Structures are given as structure tokens and as C-alpha cells.
Coordinates of N, CA and C in Angstrom, one line a residue:
X27 N -1.3 11.0 -15.0 CA 0.3 10.1 -14.6 C 0.4 9.5 -13.6
X28 N 1.8 8.9 -14.3 CA 2.1 7.4 -14.2 C 2.5 7.2 -12.2
X29 N 2.0 6.0 -12.0 CA 2.2 6.3 -10.3 C 3.6 5.7 -10.3
X30 N 4.1 6.0 -9.3 CA 5.5 5.2 -8.9 C 5.4 4.0 -8.2
X31 N 6.3 3.1 -9.2 CA 6.1 1.3 -8.8 C 6.4 1.3 -7.4
X32 N 6.9 2.3 -6.9 CA 7.1 2.2 -4.8 C 5.7 2.2 -4.3
X33 N 5.0 2.1 -4.8 CA 3.3 3.0 -4.4 C 3.0 1.5 -3.7
X34 N 2.5 1.1 -2.4 CA 2.1 0.0 -2.1 C 1.0 -0.7 -2.2
X35 N 0.3 0.0 -3.1 CA -0.4 -0.1 -3.7 C -0.7 -0.9 -4.7
X36 N 0.5 -0.9 -5.3 CA 0.7 -0.7 -6.9 C 1.7 -2.7 -6.6
X37 N 2.6 -3.0 -5.3 CA 3.6 -3.5 -5.1 C 2.8 -4.7 -4.6
X38 N 1.3 -4.2 -3.8 CA 0.7 -5.1 -3.3 C -0.2 -5.7 -4.3
X39 N -0.2 -5.2 -5.3 CA -1.4 -5.4 -6.7 C -2.9 -5.1 -6.4
X40 N -2.9 -4.2 -5.2 CA -4.0 -3.9 -4.8 C -4.7 -3.1 -6.7
X41 N -3.8 -2.0 -7.0 CA -4.1 -1.5 -7.7 C -3.4 -2.5 -9.2
X42 N -4.3 -2.9 -10.2 CA -4.0 -3.8 -10.6 C -5.5 -5.0 -10.6
X43 N -5.0 -5.9 -10.1 CA -6.1 -6.3 -9.8 C -7.1 -6.1 -9.0
X44 N -7.7 -4.8 -8.5 CA -8.8 -4.7 -8.0 C -9.3 -2.9 -8.2
X45 N -8.1 -1.8 -8.4 CA -8.7 -0.8 -8.4 C -7.2 -0.2 -9.7
X46 N -8.1 0.8 -10.5 CA -7.6 1.2 -12.0 C -6.4 1.8 -11.4
X47 N -5.7 2.8 -11.3 CA -4.5 4.2 -10.8 C -5.2 4.8 -11.0
X48 N -4.9 5.9 -9.1 CA -5.4 7.0 -9.1 C -4.8 7.6 -8.2
X49 N -5.1 8.9 -8.0 CA -4.7 10.0 -7.2 C -4.8 10.0 -6.0
X50 N -4.6 9.8 -4.9 CA -4.7 10.1 -3.7 C -5.4 11.0 -3.4
X51 N -7.0 12.0 -2.6 CA -7.7 13.3 -2.7 C -7.9 13.8 -1.8
X52 N -7.6 12.4 -1.1 CA -8.8 12.4 0.3 C -8.0 11.4 1.3
X53 N -7.9 11.8 2.6 CA -7.2 11.6 3.8 C -8.4 10.5 4.1
X54 N -7.9 9.3 4.5 CA -8.8 8.2 5.0 C -7.7 7.5 6.2
X55 N -8.1 7.5 7.5 CA -8.0 6.8 8.3 C -8.6 5.5 8.9
X56 N -8.6 3.8 9.1 CA -8.8 3.0 9.4 C -7.8 2.7 10.3
X57 N -8.7 2.5 11.9 CA -8.0 2.4 13.4 C -9.1 0.9 13.4
X58 N -8.0 -0.4 14.3 CA -8.5 -1.4 14.3 C -8.0 -1.1 16.2
X59 N -9.2 -0.8 17.1 CA -9.2 -1.1 18.4 C -8.0 0.3 18.6
X60 N -6.7 -0.1 18.9 CA -5.7 0.8 19.0 C -4.5 1.0 17.9
X61 N -4.5 0.6 16.8 CA -3.6 0.6 16.0 C -4.3 0.6 14.3
X62 N -3.6 2.0 14.2 CA -3.8 2.5 12.0 C -3.5 1.3 11.5
X63 N -4.2 1.0 9.9 CA -4.5 0.3 9.2 C -2.9 1.4 8.4
X64 N -2.1 0.5 7.8 CA -0.9 1.1 6.7 C -1.2 -0.3 6.0
X65 N -0.7 0.6 4.5 CA -0.1 -0.1 3.6 C 0.0 -1.8 3.7
X66 N -0.1 -2.8 3.8 CA 0.7 -4.0 4.0 C 1.3 -4.3 5.5
X67 N 0.3 -4.0 5.8 CA 0.7 -4.0 7.8 C -0.3 -5.5 7.7
X68 N -0.2 -6.6 8.7 CA -0.7 -7.7 9.1 C -1.2 -7.1 10.4
X69 N -2.3 -8.3 10.3 CA -3.2 -8.5 11.2 C -3.9 -9.9 11.3
X70 N -4.1 -9.7 12.5 CA -4.7 -11.4 13.2 C -6.1 -11.5 13.3
X71 N -6.7 -12.2 12.7 CA -8.4 -12.1 12.6 C -8.7 -12.1 14.3
X72 N -7.9 -12.5 15.2 CA -8.8 -11.7 16.6 C -8.1 -10.3 16.8
X73 N -7.8 -9.4 16.1 CA -7.4 -8.2 15.8 C -8.4 -7.5 15.0
X74 N -9.2 -8.0 14.1 CA -10.3 -7.2 13.1 C -11.7 -7.8 13.8
X75 N -11.7 -8.6 14.9 CA -13.1 -9.3 15.0 C -14.6 -7.6 14.8
X76 N -13.7 -6.4 15.9 CA -15.2 -5.7 15.4 C -14.7 -4.5 14.4
X77 N -15.5 -4.1 13.8 CA -15.2 -3.0 12.9 C -14.3 -2.1 13.0
X78 N -13.9 -0.8 12.3 CA -12.9 -0.3 12.7 C -13.9 1.0 12.7
X79 N -12.5 1.7 13.3 CA -13.5 3.5 13.6 C -12.4 4.0 12.6
X80 N -13.1 4.5 11.3 CA -13.1 5.4 10.2 C -13.1 6.7 9.9
X81 N -12.2 7.3 9.7 CA -12.0 9.0 9.5 C -11.8 8.9 8.1
X82 N -12.5 10.0 7.7 CA -12.9 10.5 6.5 C -12.6 11.8 6.2
X83 N -11.8 12.4 5.3 CA -10.8 13.5 5.3 C -12.5 14.7 4.3
X84 N -11.4 15.0 3.3 CA -12.7 16.4 2.8 C -12.3 17.4 3.5
X85 N -13.0 18.8 2.7 CA -13.3 19.5 3.3 C -14.3 20.1 3.4
X86 N -15.4 19.7 3.0 CA -17.0 19.8 3.3 C -18.2 19.0 3.6
X87 N -18.8 18.8 4.6 CA -20.0 18.7 4.9 C -21.0 18.0 4.3
X88 N -21.4 19.2 3.2 CA -22.1 18.5 2.5 C -21.3 17.2 0.7
X89 N -20.5 17.2 1.5 CA -19.7 16.0 0.1 C -20.2 14.8 0.8
X90 N -20.4 13.9 0.1 CA -20.9 12.7 0.4 C -19.7 11.3 0.3
X91 N -19.3 10.5 0.9 CA -18.4 9.3 0.2 C -19.0 8.0 0.4
X92 N -18.4 7.2 -0.5 CA -19.1 5.8 0.0 C -17.4 4.5 0.7
X93 N -17.8 3.9 1.6 CA -16.3 3.2 1.1 C -17.0 1.7 2.0
X94 N -15.8 1.1 1.0 CA -15.7 -0.3 0.3 C -14.7 -1.0 0.9
X95 N -15.2 -2.3 1.3 CA -13.6 -3.4 2.1 C -14.3 -4.3 1.8
X96 N -13.3 -4.8 0.8 CA -13.1 -6.4 -0.2 C -12.0 -7.2 0.3
X97 N -12.2 -8.7 0.1 CA -10.9 -9.3 0.1 C -11.0 -9.9 -1.5
X98 N -10.0 -9.4 -2.5 CA -9.5 -10.0 -3.5 C -9.1 -11.6 -3.4
X99 N -8.7 -12.3 -2.4 CA -7.9 -13.6 -2.0 C -9.1 -14.4 -1.6
X100 N -10.5 -14.1 -1.7 CA -11.0 -15.8 -1.2 C -11.1 -15.9 -2.0
X101 N -11.8 -17.7 -1.7 CA -11.3 -18.1 -0.8 C -9.7 -18.5 0.2
X102 N -9.0 -18.0 -1.0 CA -7.9 -18.6 -1.0 C -6.6 -18.1 -2.2
X103 N -5.5 -17.4 -1.9 CA -5.0 -16.7 -3.0 C -4.8 -17.3 -4.2
X104 N -4.3 -18.4 -4.2 CA -3.7 -19.4 -5.5 C -5.7 -19.8 -5.5
X105 N -6.6 -19.5 -5.3 CA -7.7 -20.0 -6.1 C -8.5 -19.0 -5.6
X106 N -8.8 -17.7 -6.0 CA -9.7 -16.5 -5.6 C -11.2 -16.3 -6.2
X107 N -11.7 -18.0 -6.5 CA -12.5 -17.7 -7.2 C -13.9 -17.3 -7.0
X108 N -13.8 -16.2 -5.3 CA -15.0 -15.8 -4.7 C -14.6 -13.9 -5.0
X109 N -13.1 -13.6 -5.8 CA -13.2 -12.2 -5.7 C -14.3 -11.6 -6.2
X110 N -14.3 -10.0 -6.0 CA -13.8 -10.2 -4.6 C -15.3 -10.3 -3.4
X111 N -14.6 -10.1 -2.6 CA -15.8 -10.8 -1.4 C -15.7 -9.6 -0.5
X112 N -16.9 -8.9 -0.3 CA -17.5 -8.0 0.1 C -17.8 -7.8 1.5
X113 N -16.9 -7.1 2.8 CA -16.4 -7.4 3.5 C -17.4 -6.4 4.3
X114 N -17.8 -5.4 3.6 CA -18.4 -4.0 4.7 C -18.3 -2.9 3.6
X115 N -19.8 -2.6 3.9 CA -20.6 -1.3 2.6 C -20.9 -0.2 3.2
X116 N -20.5 1.3 4.0 CA -21.3 2.0 3.7 C -21.1 3.1 3.2
X117 N -22.0 3.8 3.2 CA -22.8 5.0 2.1 C -23.0 6.3 2.8
X118 N -23.0 7.3 1.9 CA -23.6 8.9 2.6 C -22.4 9.3 3.9
X119 N -21.6 9.0 3.9 CA -20.5 9.8 5.0 C -20.0 10.6 4.7
X120 N -20.8 11.4 5.5 CA -20.5 13.3 5.2 C -18.2 13.9 5.4
X121 N -18.5 14.3 4.7 CA -17.0 14.8 4.3 C -16.5 15.3 6.0
X122 N -15.4 15.1 6.2 CA -14.9 15.5 7.4 C -15.3 14.8 8.8
X123 N -16.0 13.5 8.2 CA -16.2 13.0 9.3 C -16.0 11.1 9.4
X124 N -16.8 10.4 9.9 CA -16.7 9.2 9.6 C -17.2 8.2 9.2
X125 N -17.4 7.2 9.2 CA -18.5 5.6 8.9 C -19.2 6.1 10.2
X126 N -19.0 6.0 11.6 CA -20.0 6.4 12.3 C -21.2 7.4 11.9
X127 N -21.1 7.5 11.1 CA -22.4 9.1 10.5 C -22.8 8.6 9.2
X128 N -21.9 7.5 8.3 CA -22.5 7.3 7.4 C -24.1 6.1 7.3
X129 N -24.1 5.6 6.6 CA -25.4 5.1 6.3 C -24.2 3.5 5.9
X130 N -24.5 2.2 6.7 CA -24.5 1.1 6.8 C -24.9 0.3 6.3
X131 N -25.0 -0.2 4.6 CA -26.0 -1.0 4.1 C -25.3 -2.1 3.6
X132 N -24.3 -2.6 3.7 CA -24.0 -3.8 4.1 C -22.9 -4.1 5.5
X133 N -23.4 -4.8 6.5 CA -22.6 -4.7 7.5 C -21.6 -5.7 7.7
X134 N -20.5 -4.9 8.7 CA -19.4 -5.2 8.3 C -18.8 -6.9 9.0
X135 N -18.4 -7.4 8.7 CA -18.5 -9.0 8.3 C -16.7 -9.3 9.0
X136 N -16.4 -9.6 9.5 CA -14.7 -9.4 9.8 C -14.1 -10.9 9.2
X137 N -13.2 -10.5 9.0 CA -12.5 -11.5 8.3 C -11.2 -12.7 9.3
X138 N -11.9 -13.8 8.1 CA -11.4 -15.2 8.5 C -11.3 -15.6 7.8
X139 N -9.7 -15.5 7.2 CA -8.8 -16.1 6.4 C -8.6 -17.5 6.5
X140 N -9.0 -18.4 6.1 CA -8.8 -20.0 6.4 C -7.3 -20.5 6.0
X141 N -7.1 -20.0 4.1 CA -6.1 -20.5 3.5 C -4.8 -19.3 3.5
X142 N -3.2 -19.4 4.0 CA -3.2 -18.2 3.2 C -3.2 -16.7 3.5
X143 N -2.1 -16.0 3.1 CA -2.4 -14.1 3.5 C -3.4 -13.8 2.9
X144 N -4.1 -13.0 3.1 CA -5.4 -12.1 2.3 C -5.0 -10.8 2.7
X145 N -5.4 -10.3 1.5 CA -5.3 -8.6 1.5 C -6.8 -8.4 1.7
X146 N -6.7 -7.2 2.7 CA -8.1 -6.5 3.0 C -8.1 -5.0 2.4
X147 N -8.9 -4.8 1.8 CA -9.2 -3.3 1.4 C -9.8 -2.3 1.3
X148 N -9.9 -1.5 1.8 CA -10.9 -0.2 2.3 C -10.5 0.4 0.7
X149 N -11.8 0.7 0.8 CA -11.4 2.3 -1.2 C -12.8 2.7 -0.5
X150 N -12.0 4.2 -0.7 CA -12.9 5.4 -0.6 C -13.5 6.1 -1.9
X151 N -15.1 6.3 -1.9 CA -15.6 7.2 -3.0 C -15.7 8.3 -2.9
X152 N -15.7 9.4 -3.9 CA -16.8 10.4 -3.7 C -18.2 9.8 -4.2
X153 N -19.0 10.5 -3.9 CA -20.3 10.2 -4.6 C -20.8 11.1 -5.1
X154 N -21.8 11.3 -5.9 CA -22.3 12.2 -6.3 C -23.6 13.0 -5.5
X155 N -24.3 12.3 -4.7 CA -25.1 13.3 -3.9 C -25.2 12.2 -2.8
X156 N -26.0 12.9 -2.3 CA -26.4 12.0 -0.8 C -27.6 10.6 -1.2
X157 N -28.0 9.7 -1.2 CA -28.5 8.4 -1.2 C -28.6 8.3 -3.0
X158 N -26.9 7.7 -3.1 CA -26.9 7.5 -4.7 C -27.0 6.1 -5.0
X159 N -26.4 5.9 -3.5 CA -25.5 4.4 -3.5 C -26.4 3.4 -2.7
X160 N -26.2 2.4 -3.9 CA -27.5 0.9 -2.9 C -26.2 0.1 -2.6
X161 N -26.9 -1.1 -2.0 CA -26.7 -1.9 -1.5 C -26.6 -3.6 -2.6
X162 N -25.4 -3.9 -2.7 CA -25.6 -5.4 -3.5 C -26.2 -6.3 -3.1
X163 N -26.5 -7.1 -4.2 CA -27.6 -8.5 -3.5 C -26.4 -9.4 -3.0
X164 N -25.3 -9.5 -3.1 CA -24.5 -10.6 -2.6 C -23.5 -9.9 -2.2
X165 N -22.2 -10.8 -1.8 CA -21.0 -10.6 -0.7 C -19.8 -11.3 -2.0
X166 N -20.0 -12.0 -2.6 CA -19.0 -12.7 -3.1 C -19.8 -12.7 -4.2
X167 N -18.3 -12.5 -5.0 CA -17.4 -12.5 -6.3 C -18.2 -10.6 -6.6
X168 N -17.8 -9.7 -5.7 CA -18.3 -8.4 -5.8 C -17.2 -7.4 -6.4
X169 N -17.3 -7.1 -7.6 CA -16.4 -6.2 -8.3 C -16.2 -4.7 -7.9
X170 N -15.6 -4.1 -7.4 CA -15.5 -2.6 -7.2 C -15.5 -2.1 -8.0
X171 N -14.4 -2.3 -9.4 CA -14.4 -1.4 -10.5 C -16.1 -1.3 -11.3
X172 N -17.0 -2.1 -11.0 CA -18.4 -2.4 -11.9 C -19.3 -1.2 -10.3
X173 N -19.0 -1.4 -9.6 CA -19.5 -0.8 -8.5 C -19.6 0.4 -8.7
X174 N -18.2 1.0 -9.1 CA -17.9 2.4 -9.2 C -18.7 3.0 -10.6
X175 N -18.3 2.1 -11.7 CA -19.3 2.6 -12.6 C -20.5 2.1 -12.6
X176 N -21.0 1.8 -12.1 CA -22.8 2.0 -12.1 C -23.6 3.1 -10.8
X177 N -22.4 3.1 -10.0 CA -23.1 4.3 -9.3 C -21.9 5.3 -9.7
X178 N -21.4 5.8 -10.7 CA -20.8 6.9 -11.1 C -20.7 7.9 -10.1
X179 N -19.4 6.5 -9.4 CA -18.0 6.8 -8.3 C -17.3 7.4 -9.2
X180 N -17.0 7.0 -9.9 CA -14.9 7.5 -10.8 C -14.3 6.7 -9.5
X181 N -13.1 7.0 -10.0 CA -12.1 6.6 -9.4 C -12.0 6.8 -8.1
X182 N -10.9 6.3 -7.7 CA -11.6 6.0 -5.6 C -10.7 7.3 -5.7
X183 N -10.8 7.9 -4.3 CA -9.9 9.4 -4.3 C -9.6 8.6 -2.7
X184 N -8.9 7.8 -2.4 CA -7.9 7.2 -0.9 C -8.4 5.6 -0.7
X185 N -7.5 5.0 -0.2 CA -7.5 3.3 -0.4 C -6.4 2.8 0.1
X186 N -6.7 1.9 1.3 CA -5.6 1.4 2.0 C -6.1 -0.5 2.5
X187 N -5.1 -0.8 2.2 CA -5.2 -2.4 3.2 C -4.2 -3.1 3.8
X188 N -4.7 -4.3 4.5 CA -3.5 -4.8 5.2 C -4.0 -6.1 5.1
X189 N -2.6 -7.3 5.4 CA -2.6 -8.5 4.9 C -3.2 -9.2 6.4
X190 N -4.0 -10.5 5.9 CA -4.4 -11.3 7.2 C -4.5 -12.7 7.2
X191 N -3.9 -13.2 8.0 CA -4.0 -14.9 7.6 C -4.2 -15.4 9.3
X192 N -4.6 -16.8 8.4 CA -5.6 -17.4 10.1 C -4.8 -17.2 11.1
X193 N -5.5 -17.4 12.6 CA -4.7 -17.6 13.7 C -3.4 -18.7 13.7
X194 N -2.7 -18.4 14.1 CA -1.1 -19.3 14.0 C -1.0 -19.7 12.8
X195 N -1.3 -18.8 12.2 CA -0.7 -19.1 10.6 C 0.7 -18.5 10.4
X196 N 1.7 -19.2 9.7 CA 3.2 -18.2 9.4 C 3.0 -17.4 9.3
X197 N 4.4 -16.8 10.1 CA 4.2 -14.9 9.0 C 5.0 -14.9 8.0
X198 N 5.1 -13.9 7.5 CA 6.4 -13.2 6.4 C 5.3 -12.7 5.3
X199 N 5.7 -12.4 4.6 CA 5.3 -11.7 2.8 C 5.2 -12.2 1.6
X200 N 4.0 -11.9 1.7 CA 4.2 -12.1 0.2 C 4.3 -12.4 -1.1
X201 N 4.8 -13.2 -1.6 CA 5.9 -12.9 -2.9 C 5.1 -12.8 -4.0

């Protein structure tokens, strides 16, 4: 099924640059302090210092999920030679719960973009089983598609992203 071009993940080039087209089948709620993440919204680095609260939908505690958080614009959107930079990896998240019930295998590293507007993408995958996904050996040049292939995760079941730039950076939308 073709996705509409108005899909914010397509407009924000998340689908295409980081993910293949997929159909969202599980609810994913990401919240920093008292503010939800919606596709394309903007946060300042000071608002994302601490890891977010993440709630995962699904219908069964026996189904496990992996959450990946990446920055495809590292170190700068015009020269993303560290793409994708891995900021967080949580595995074995039971359905209907959140990351606090999962296994944090790569600890949360807060966004600190120095140049340009960066996209920070949360991607949720359904695991084949418990304890079937492991940490990569590095954060830079992580590849979400390759990671999903190695661990037989298939296409994502949900994704959401926000934009972030250094404190005091000029506002405005990415062109």
C-alpha cells in the first residue's frame, strides 16, 4: 500500500532516508517532562536532557518490542557523515507497557546538536521473541534498516520524530 505524501514521516524524509515505508500498527507515545512528541515538533536541547517516558501499545504482555532513537543528521544536516547516530536502544519492552519495563541496552544520550536542525527519530519494532536483540558496538554510523535485518525485526510498527537545534538557534522549518 502506498503511503500518502502528506504523511509527516515522508514529508520529514524519515521514510526514505532512515526507514522504508510501513504501516503503523502499534501506538507509541513519547513524552519529555510534560510534553508529547508529535512528528515534526520542535524541542530545545534543555527540554530533552532526561530520557523520555515512552508508552507502547500492543495487545499482549507476551509480545516484546525494541525502541531505537537515532539522529540521521549528525554531525550536521549538510554533512551527516555520522548518520545515523544512536541515542538510545531499549529492548524486551512488553506490549501495553513502556520503556521502564524494557532492557536499556544502550543508555540514553541527550540530543546536543551544534549545527543546524536535527531530526531525532524514535522507531518501534516488534521482536521475534524475548532476549533476541543485542546492543551494537558503537553509536555512530548506526543503520536502523541493517539493525532490523540482523535481528529479524521486519518493518517498524510505529515511529515518531522531533526536530532539535542548539539553544539560541534561529527557529524556522527545515526546507
